[in-house]
Short mmCIF file of C-alpha atoms in Angstrom, two decimals:
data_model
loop_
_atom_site.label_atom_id
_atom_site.label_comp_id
_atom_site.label_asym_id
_atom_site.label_seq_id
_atom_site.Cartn_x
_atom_site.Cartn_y
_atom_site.Cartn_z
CA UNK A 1 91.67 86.36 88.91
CA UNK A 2 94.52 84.04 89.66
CA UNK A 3 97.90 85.71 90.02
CA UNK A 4 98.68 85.65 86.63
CA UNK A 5 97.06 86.69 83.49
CA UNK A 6 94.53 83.63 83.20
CA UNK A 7 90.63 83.72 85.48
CA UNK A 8 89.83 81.29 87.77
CA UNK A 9 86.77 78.29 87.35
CA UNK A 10 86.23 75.41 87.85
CA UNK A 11 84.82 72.38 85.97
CA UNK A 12 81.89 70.08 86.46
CA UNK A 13 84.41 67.89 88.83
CA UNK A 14 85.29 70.67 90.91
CA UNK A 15 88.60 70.62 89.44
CA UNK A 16 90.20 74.29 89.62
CA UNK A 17 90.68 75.75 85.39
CA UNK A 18 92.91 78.59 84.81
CA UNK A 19 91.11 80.80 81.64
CA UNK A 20 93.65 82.73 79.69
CA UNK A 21 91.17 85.41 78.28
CA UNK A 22 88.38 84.73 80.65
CA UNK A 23 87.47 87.64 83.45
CA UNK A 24 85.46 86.81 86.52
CA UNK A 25 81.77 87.08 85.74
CA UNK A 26 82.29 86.01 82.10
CA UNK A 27 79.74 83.03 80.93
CA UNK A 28 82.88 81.62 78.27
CA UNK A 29 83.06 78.65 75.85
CA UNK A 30 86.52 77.31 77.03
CA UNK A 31 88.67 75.30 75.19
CA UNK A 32 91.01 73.21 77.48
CA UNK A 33 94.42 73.26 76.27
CA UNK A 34 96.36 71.41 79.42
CA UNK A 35 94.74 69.05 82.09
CA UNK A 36 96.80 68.05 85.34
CA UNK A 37 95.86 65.36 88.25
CA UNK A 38 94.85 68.31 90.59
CA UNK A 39 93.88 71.25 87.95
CA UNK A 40 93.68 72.29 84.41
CA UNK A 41 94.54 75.45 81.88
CA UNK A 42 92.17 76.74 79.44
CA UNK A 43 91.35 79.28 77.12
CA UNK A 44 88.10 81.59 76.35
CA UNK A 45 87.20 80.16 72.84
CA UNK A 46 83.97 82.43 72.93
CA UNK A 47 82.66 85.15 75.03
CA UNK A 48 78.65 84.24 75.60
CA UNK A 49 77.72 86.64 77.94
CA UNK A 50 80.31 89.37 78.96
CA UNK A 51 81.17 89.84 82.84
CA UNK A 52 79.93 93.46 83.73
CA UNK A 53 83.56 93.86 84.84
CA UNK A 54 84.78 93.52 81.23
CA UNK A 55 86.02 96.49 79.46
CA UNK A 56 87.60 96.52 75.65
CA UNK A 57 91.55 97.60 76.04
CA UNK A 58 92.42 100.63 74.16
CA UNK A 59 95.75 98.38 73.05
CA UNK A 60 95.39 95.12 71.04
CA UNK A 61 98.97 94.58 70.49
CA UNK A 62 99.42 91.21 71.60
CA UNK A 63 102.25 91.41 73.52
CA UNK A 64 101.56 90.46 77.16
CA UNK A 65 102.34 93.95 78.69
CA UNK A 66 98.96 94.41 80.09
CA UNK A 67 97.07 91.13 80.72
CA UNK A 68 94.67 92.44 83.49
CA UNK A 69 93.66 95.13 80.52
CA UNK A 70 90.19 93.77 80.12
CA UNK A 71 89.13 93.66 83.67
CA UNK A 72 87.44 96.81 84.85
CA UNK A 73 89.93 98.82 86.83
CA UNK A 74 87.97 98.87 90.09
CA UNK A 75 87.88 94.75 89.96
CA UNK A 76 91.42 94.84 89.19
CA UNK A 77 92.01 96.31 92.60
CA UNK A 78 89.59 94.29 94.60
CA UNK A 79 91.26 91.30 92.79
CA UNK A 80 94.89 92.46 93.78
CA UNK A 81 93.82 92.38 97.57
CA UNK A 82 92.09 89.30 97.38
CA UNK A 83 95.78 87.88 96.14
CA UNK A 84 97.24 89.11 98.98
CA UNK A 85 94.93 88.29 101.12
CA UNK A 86 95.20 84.26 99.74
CA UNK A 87 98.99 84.34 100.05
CA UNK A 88 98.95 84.83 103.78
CA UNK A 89 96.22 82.43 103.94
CA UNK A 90 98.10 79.08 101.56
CA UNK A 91 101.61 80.46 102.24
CA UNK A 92 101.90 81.66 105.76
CA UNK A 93 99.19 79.27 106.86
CA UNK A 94 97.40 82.33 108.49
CA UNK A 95 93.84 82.35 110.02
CA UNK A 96 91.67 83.69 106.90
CA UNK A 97 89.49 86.05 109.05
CA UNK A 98 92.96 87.64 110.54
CA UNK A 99 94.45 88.24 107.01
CA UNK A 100 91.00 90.02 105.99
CA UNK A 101 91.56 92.41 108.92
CA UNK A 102 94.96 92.93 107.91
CA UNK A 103 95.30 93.96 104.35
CA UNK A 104 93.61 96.92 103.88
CA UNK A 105 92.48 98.27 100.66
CA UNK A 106 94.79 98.23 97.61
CA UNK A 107 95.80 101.66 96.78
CA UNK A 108 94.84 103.12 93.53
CA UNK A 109 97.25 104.28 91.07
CA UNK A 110 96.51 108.03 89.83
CA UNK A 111 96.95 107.35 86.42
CA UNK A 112 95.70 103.93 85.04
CA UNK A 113 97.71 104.55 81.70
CA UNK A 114 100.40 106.57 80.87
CA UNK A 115 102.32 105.64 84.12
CA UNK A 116 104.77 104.20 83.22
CA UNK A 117 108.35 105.77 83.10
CA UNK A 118 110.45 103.40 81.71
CA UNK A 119 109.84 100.94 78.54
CA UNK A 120 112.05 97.72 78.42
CA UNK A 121 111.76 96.31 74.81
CA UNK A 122 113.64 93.62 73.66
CA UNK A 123 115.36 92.99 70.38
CA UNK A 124 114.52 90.77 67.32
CA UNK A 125 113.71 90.66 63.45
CA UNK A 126 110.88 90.64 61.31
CA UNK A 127 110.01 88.46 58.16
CA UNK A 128 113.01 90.20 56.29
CA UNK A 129 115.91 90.57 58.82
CA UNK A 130 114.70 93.98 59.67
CA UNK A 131 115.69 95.32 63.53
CA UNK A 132 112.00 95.20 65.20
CA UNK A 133 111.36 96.56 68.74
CA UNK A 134 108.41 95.32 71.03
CA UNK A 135 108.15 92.62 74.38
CA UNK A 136 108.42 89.05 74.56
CA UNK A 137 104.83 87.51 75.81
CA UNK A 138 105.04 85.41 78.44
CA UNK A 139 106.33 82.25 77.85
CA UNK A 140 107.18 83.03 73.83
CA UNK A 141 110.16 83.20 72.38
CA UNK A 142 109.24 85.79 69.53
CA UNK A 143 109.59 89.57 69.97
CA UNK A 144 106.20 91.13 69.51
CA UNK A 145 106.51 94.45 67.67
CA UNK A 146 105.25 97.47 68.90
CA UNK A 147 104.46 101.07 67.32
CA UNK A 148 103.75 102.54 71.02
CA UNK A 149 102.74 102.00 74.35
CA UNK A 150 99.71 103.44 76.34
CA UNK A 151 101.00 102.26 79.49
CA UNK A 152 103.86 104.33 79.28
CA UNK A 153 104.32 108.36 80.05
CA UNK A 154 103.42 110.66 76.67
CA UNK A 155 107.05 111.56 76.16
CA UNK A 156 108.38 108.05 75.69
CA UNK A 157 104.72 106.28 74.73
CA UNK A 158 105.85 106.51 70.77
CA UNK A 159 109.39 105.40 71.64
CA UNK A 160 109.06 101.85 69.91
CA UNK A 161 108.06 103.18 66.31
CA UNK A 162 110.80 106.10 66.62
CA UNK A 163 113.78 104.40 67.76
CA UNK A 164 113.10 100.73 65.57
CA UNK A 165 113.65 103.58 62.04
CA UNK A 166 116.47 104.81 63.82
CA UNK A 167 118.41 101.75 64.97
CA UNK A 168 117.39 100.06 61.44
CA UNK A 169 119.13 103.47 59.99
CA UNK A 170 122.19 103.30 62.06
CA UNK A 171 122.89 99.47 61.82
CA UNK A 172 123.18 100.18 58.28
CA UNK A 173 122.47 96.06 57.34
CA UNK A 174 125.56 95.50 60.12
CA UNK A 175 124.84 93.77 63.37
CA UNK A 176 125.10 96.40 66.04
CA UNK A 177 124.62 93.21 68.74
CA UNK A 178 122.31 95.13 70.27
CA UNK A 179 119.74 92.81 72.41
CA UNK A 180 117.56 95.23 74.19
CA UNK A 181 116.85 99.06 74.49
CA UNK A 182 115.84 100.68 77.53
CA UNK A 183 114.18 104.22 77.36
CA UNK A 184 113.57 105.75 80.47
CA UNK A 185 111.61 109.60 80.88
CA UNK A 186 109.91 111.75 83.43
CA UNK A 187 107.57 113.76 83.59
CA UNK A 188 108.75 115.68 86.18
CA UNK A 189 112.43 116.86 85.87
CA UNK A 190 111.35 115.98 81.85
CA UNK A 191 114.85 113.65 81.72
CA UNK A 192 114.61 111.07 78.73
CA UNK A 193 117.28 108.26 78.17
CA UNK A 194 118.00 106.04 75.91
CA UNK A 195 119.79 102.72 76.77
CA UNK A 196 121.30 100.79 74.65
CA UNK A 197 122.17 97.07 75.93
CA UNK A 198 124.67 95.56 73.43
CA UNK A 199 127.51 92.86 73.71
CA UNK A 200 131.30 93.95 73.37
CA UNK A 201 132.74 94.87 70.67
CA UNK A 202 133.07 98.21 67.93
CA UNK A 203 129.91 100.73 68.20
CA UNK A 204 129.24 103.77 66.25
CA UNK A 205 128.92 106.13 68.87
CA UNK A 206 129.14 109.31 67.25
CA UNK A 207 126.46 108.28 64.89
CA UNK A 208 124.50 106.96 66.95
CA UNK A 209 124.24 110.12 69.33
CA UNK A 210 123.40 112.23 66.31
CA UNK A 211 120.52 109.27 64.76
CA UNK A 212 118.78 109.10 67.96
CA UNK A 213 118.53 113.15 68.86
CA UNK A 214 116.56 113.56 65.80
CA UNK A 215 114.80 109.94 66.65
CA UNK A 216 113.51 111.17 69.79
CA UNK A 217 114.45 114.04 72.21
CA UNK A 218 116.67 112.80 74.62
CA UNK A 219 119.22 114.50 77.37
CA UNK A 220 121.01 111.16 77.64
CA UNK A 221 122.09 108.17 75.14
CA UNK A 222 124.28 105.23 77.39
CA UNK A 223 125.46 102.12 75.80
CA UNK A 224 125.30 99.45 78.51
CA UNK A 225 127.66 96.12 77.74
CA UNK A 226 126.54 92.64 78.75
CA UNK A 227 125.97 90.04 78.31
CA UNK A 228 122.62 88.94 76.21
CA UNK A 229 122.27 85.14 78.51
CA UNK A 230 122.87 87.09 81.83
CA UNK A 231 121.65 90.79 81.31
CA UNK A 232 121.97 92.12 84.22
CA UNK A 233 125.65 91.05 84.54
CA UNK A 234 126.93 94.24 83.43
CA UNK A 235 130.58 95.07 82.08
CA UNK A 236 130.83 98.52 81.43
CA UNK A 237 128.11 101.61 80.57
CA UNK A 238 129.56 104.27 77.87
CA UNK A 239 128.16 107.87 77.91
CA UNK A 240 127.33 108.20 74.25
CA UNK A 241 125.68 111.78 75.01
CA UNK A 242 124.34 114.10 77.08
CA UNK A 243 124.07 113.33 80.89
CA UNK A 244 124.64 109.78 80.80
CA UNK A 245 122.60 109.33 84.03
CA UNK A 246 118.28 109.66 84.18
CA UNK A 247 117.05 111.88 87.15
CA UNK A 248 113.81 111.69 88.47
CA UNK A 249 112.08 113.55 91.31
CA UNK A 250 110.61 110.62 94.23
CA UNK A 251 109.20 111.98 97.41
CA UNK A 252 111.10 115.30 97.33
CA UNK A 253 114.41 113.82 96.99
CA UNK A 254 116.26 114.06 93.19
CA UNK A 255 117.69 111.33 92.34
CA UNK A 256 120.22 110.42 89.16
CA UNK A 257 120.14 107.05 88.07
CA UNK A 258 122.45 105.17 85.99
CA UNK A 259 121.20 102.82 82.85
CA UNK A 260 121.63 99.73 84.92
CA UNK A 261 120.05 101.13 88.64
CA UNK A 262 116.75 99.90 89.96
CA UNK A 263 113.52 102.51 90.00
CA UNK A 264 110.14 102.13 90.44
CA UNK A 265 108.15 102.67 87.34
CA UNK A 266 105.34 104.44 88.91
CA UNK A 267 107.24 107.45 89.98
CA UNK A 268 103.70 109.04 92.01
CA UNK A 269 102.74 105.57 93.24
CA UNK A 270 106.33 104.86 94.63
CA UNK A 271 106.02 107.96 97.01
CA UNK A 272 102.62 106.17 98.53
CA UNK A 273 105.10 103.44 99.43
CA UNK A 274 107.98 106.02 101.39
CA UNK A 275 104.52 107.45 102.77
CA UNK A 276 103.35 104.15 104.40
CA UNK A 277 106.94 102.86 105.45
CA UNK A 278 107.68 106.09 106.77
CA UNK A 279 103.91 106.29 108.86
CA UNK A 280 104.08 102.60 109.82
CA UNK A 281 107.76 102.54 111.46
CA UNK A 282 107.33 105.97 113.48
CA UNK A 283 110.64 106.97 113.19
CA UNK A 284 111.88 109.48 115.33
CA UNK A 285 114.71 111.84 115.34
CA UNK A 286 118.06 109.85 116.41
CA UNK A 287 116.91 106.20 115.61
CA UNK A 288 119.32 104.26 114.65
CA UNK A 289 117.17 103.17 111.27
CA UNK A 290 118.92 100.10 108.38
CA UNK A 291 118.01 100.23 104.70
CA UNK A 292 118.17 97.28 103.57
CA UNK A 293 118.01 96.24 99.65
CA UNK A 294 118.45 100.35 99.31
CA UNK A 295 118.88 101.04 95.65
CA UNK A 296 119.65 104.44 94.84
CA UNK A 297 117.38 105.76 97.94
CA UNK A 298 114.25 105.98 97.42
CA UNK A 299 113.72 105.24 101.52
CA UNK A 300 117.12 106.31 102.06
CA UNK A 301 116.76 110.10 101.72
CA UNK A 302 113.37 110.22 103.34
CA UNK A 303 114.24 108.54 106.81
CA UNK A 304 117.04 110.62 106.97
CA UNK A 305 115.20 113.94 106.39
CA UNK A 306 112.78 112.81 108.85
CA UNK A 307 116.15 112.85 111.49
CA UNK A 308 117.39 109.09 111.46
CA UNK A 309 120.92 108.26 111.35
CA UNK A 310 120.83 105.52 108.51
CA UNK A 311 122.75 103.05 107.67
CA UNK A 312 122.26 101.75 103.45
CA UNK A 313 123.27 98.48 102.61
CA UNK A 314 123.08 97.65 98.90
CA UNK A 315 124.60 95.21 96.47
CA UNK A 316 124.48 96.37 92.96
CA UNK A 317 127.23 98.13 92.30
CA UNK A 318 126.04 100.94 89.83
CA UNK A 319 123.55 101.46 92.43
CA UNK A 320 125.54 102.07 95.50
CA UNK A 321 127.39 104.64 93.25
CA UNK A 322 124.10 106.59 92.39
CA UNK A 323 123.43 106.34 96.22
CA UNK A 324 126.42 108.04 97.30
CA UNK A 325 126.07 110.33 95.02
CA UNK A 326 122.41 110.92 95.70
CA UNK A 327 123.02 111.67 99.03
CA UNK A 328 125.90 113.90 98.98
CA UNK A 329 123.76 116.17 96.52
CA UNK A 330 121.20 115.93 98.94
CA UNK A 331 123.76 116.93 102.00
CA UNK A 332 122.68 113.84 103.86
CA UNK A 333 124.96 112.27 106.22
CA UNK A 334 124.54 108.32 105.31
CA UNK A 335 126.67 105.22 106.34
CA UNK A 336 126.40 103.55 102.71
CA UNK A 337 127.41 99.79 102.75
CA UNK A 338 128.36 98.12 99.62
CA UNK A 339 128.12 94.71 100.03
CA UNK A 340 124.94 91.73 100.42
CA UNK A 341 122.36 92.12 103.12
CA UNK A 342 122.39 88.83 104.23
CA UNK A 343 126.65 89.00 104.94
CA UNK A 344 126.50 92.90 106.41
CA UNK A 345 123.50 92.74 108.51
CA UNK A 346 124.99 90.70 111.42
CA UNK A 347 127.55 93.42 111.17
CA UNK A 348 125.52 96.20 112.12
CA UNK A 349 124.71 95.80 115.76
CA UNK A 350 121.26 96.46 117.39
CA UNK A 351 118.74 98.79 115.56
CA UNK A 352 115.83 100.63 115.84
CA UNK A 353 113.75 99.87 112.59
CA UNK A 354 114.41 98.50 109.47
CA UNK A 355 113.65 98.93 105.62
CA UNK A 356 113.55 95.91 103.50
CA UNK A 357 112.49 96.25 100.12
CA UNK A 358 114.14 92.91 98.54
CA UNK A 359 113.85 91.48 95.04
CA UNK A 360 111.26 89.19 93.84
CA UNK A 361 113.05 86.24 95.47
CA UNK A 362 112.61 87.66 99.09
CA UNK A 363 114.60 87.68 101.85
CA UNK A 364 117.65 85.06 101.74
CA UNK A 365 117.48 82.35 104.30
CA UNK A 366 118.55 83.50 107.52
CA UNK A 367 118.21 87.02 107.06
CA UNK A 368 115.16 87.25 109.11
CA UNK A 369 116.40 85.88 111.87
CA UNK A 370 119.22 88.31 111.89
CA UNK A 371 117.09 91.16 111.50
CA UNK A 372 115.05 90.11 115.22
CA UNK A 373 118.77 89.49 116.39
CA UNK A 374 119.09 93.14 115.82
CA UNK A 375 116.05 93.85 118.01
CA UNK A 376 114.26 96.61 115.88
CA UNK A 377 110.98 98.04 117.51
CA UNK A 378 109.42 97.52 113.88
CA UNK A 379 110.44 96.67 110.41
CA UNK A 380 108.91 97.83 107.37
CA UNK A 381 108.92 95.14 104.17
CA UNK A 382 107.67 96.45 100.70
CA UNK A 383 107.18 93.47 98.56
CA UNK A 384 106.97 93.37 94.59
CA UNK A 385 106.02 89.71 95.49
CA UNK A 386 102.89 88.37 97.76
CA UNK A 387 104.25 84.51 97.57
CA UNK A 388 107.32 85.40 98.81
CA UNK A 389 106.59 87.88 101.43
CA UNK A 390 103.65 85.85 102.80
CA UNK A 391 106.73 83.20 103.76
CA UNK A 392 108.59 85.92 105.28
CA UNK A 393 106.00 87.01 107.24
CA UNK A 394 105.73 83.77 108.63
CA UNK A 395 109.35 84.00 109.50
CA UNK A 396 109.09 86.80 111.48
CA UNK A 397 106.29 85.77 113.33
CA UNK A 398 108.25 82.83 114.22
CA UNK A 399 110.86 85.21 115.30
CA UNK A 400 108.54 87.46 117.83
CA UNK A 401 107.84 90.14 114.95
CA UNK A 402 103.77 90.21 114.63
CA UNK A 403 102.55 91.77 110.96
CA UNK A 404 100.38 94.34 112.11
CA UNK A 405 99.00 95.29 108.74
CA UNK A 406 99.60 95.33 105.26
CA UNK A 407 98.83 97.32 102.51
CA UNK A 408 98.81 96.52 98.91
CA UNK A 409 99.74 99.32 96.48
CA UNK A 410 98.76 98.95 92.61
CA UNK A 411 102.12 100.38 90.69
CA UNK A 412 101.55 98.35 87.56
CA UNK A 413 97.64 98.86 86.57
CA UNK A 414 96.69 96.57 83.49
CA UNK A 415 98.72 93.76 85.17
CA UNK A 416 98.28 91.15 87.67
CA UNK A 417 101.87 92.34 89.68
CA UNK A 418 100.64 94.58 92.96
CA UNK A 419 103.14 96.07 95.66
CA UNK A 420 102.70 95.36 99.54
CA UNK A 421 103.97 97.85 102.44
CA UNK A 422 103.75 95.89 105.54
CA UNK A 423 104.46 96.66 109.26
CA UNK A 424 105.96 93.90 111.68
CA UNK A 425 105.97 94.91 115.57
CA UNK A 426 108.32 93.54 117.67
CA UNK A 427 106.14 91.21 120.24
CA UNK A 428 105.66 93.28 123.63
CA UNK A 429 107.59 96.63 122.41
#
């Protein structure tokens, strides 16, 4: 499997052909669709002889969520490593028997389905102007609509079907300009919010806190304003009712999240990460520990529990408001800095470890150089990306920081998208 949704083959000329449809072991009529000077895309016309890896989906929805869904769950994981494994290789140029011996097996996820806790589904209209609810496939521009979703928890799997009668109820024929909905719930503290991403202007917010508690049981409904061509460019977020925050229980620590704040989906699969980063830096009581990229604290609270003096540096704002808050519930005593990593870091002086858990992008230019300026004994970096973090670990090792191992982590099962916890020792310390 490539890393994407498509298998990898090649043709009679050795070129490389990426098979949308296709799973490795799969004797396929393909149909090529797109041919380059150096490799071509495809599609499985015909299935001949099924791979024994090939499983039928329990979802035939269409709509991209869950393109690793007919590849036998084992072989999804032995593919995920092999992808990280081939990053270090092509992108940090690394010896291919040393990258074997480095990433270790990729973690399983306890549930395959259902592990999801937060659905994302964007906004757009069927045949006769109706509101429908559903994702966007990959590279389409229509809104696939969906009834439910087996890759998300039981409490918010039927969210889709319940919440497209009740926004088509409350819109009343009007334009709420409402682009996306966001409904987020747990299975442990048994929160469920509704978010409801529209651009300025008038909202019925009275009716629409009384449409969607009978929709679907909720403890919080939050309109978030922004805009639709930058999304995450947030103006306000309006308690509509109940909480107006989400709180979810990671690695004993509670935390409250606002509508707009970063979580891991895969609430039991995001405490294997704090386990590894937490096992692989060896922090001890008094180190002087950064969190870098922090969030709302997932490694925050842990490292200090575990007796490090922390210092948080995060950028989003709603976020460093849900990690204050986070931490004073939790009594920990946390120097939170609101501000970009790559501006505060030179700031913060020498440091025992660090935590970077950075967006998909990686690490801004320069940033790992500061971080070895710092002279940490180890750093811990949990990518959501291998391509990026394969040239960051590059980086470091230019800088005298050695990746010592690396562990994938599967918190998105059905998809091609892995996490990696990796460990960088400072050379000689």
């Amino acid at each position: 499997m490539s890393f994407g949704s498509a298998a990898v083959g090649h043709l009679s000329d050795g070129k490389t052909v990426f098979v949308e449809g296709a799973v490795p072991g799969d004797v396929a009529r393909v149909e090529l669709t797109e041919e380059k000077p150096r490799f071509a895309r495809g599609r499985a016309a015909e299935i001949l002889e099924a791979s024994p890896d090939r499983v039928a989906p329990p979802c035939a929805a269409g709509c991209g969520g869950c393109p690793w869904a007919p590849l036998a769950y084992e072989a999804q994981l032995v593919a995920k490593r092999a992808n990280v494994v081939d990053a270090l290789v092509r992108t940090a140029h690394m010896d291919a028997a040393r990258a074997e011996a480095l990433v270790g097996s990729c973690v399983p996820s306890k549930r395959q389905w259902g592990y999801r806790n937060k659905l994302e589904l964007s906004c757009g209209a069927d045949g006769a102007g109706r509101l429908i609810l559903g994702m966007r496939p990959e590279g389409g521009a229509d809104v696939v609509s969906l009834d439910a979703c087996p890759l998300a928890h039981r409490n918010i799997e039927g969210a889709p079907k319940a919440l497209r009668g009740a926004l088509r109820y409350l819109s009343g024929g009007s334009d709420l300009g409402l682009f996306r909905v966001g409904v987020r719930g747990s299975l442990r503290t048994r929160d469920v919010e509704i978010a409801l991403w529209t651009t300025p202007g008038p909202f019925p917010r009275a009716a629409a806190a009384k449409t969607l508690a009978s929709a679907l049981k909720n403890t919080s409904v939050v309109r978030v304003v922004a805009d639709p061509g930058r999304a995450r460019k947030v103006k306000k977020v309006e308690a509509i009712s109940g909480k107006g925050c989400w709180e979810e229980e990671v690695a004993e620590s509670r935390l409250l999240l606002s509508a707009p704040s970063f979580a891991q989906v895969n609430t039991a699969q995001a405490e294997k990460l704090v386990e590894l980063v937490l096992a692989g830096l060896e922090v001890e009581a008094g180190d002087y520990v950064a969190d870098l990229y922090a969030g709302a604290g997932t490694f925050t609270l842990p490292l200090a529990r575990a007796g490090a003096e922390v210092v948080a540096v995060e950028s989003a704002g709603s976020s460093v408001r849900d990690l204050r808050r986070n931490a004073e519930r939790a009594g920990a005593d946390i120097d939170i800095i609101g501000g970009d990593a790559a501006r505060e870091l030179p700031e913060l002086g020498e440091l025992d470890a660090f935590v970077v858990d950075p967006p998909r992008a990686g690490l801004a230019e320069g940033v790992v150089a500061s971080i070895a300026a710092a002279s940490p004994r180890r750093v811990a970096y949990v990518s959501c990306d291998a391509s990026t973090w394969a040239r960051d670990a590059a980086r470091f090792e230019q800088e005298g920081y050695r990746l010592i191992r690396a562990t994938p982590v599967d918190l998105f099962p059905q998809t091609y998208h892995v996490e990696v916890v990796s460990i960088f020792e400072r050379s000689g310390s």
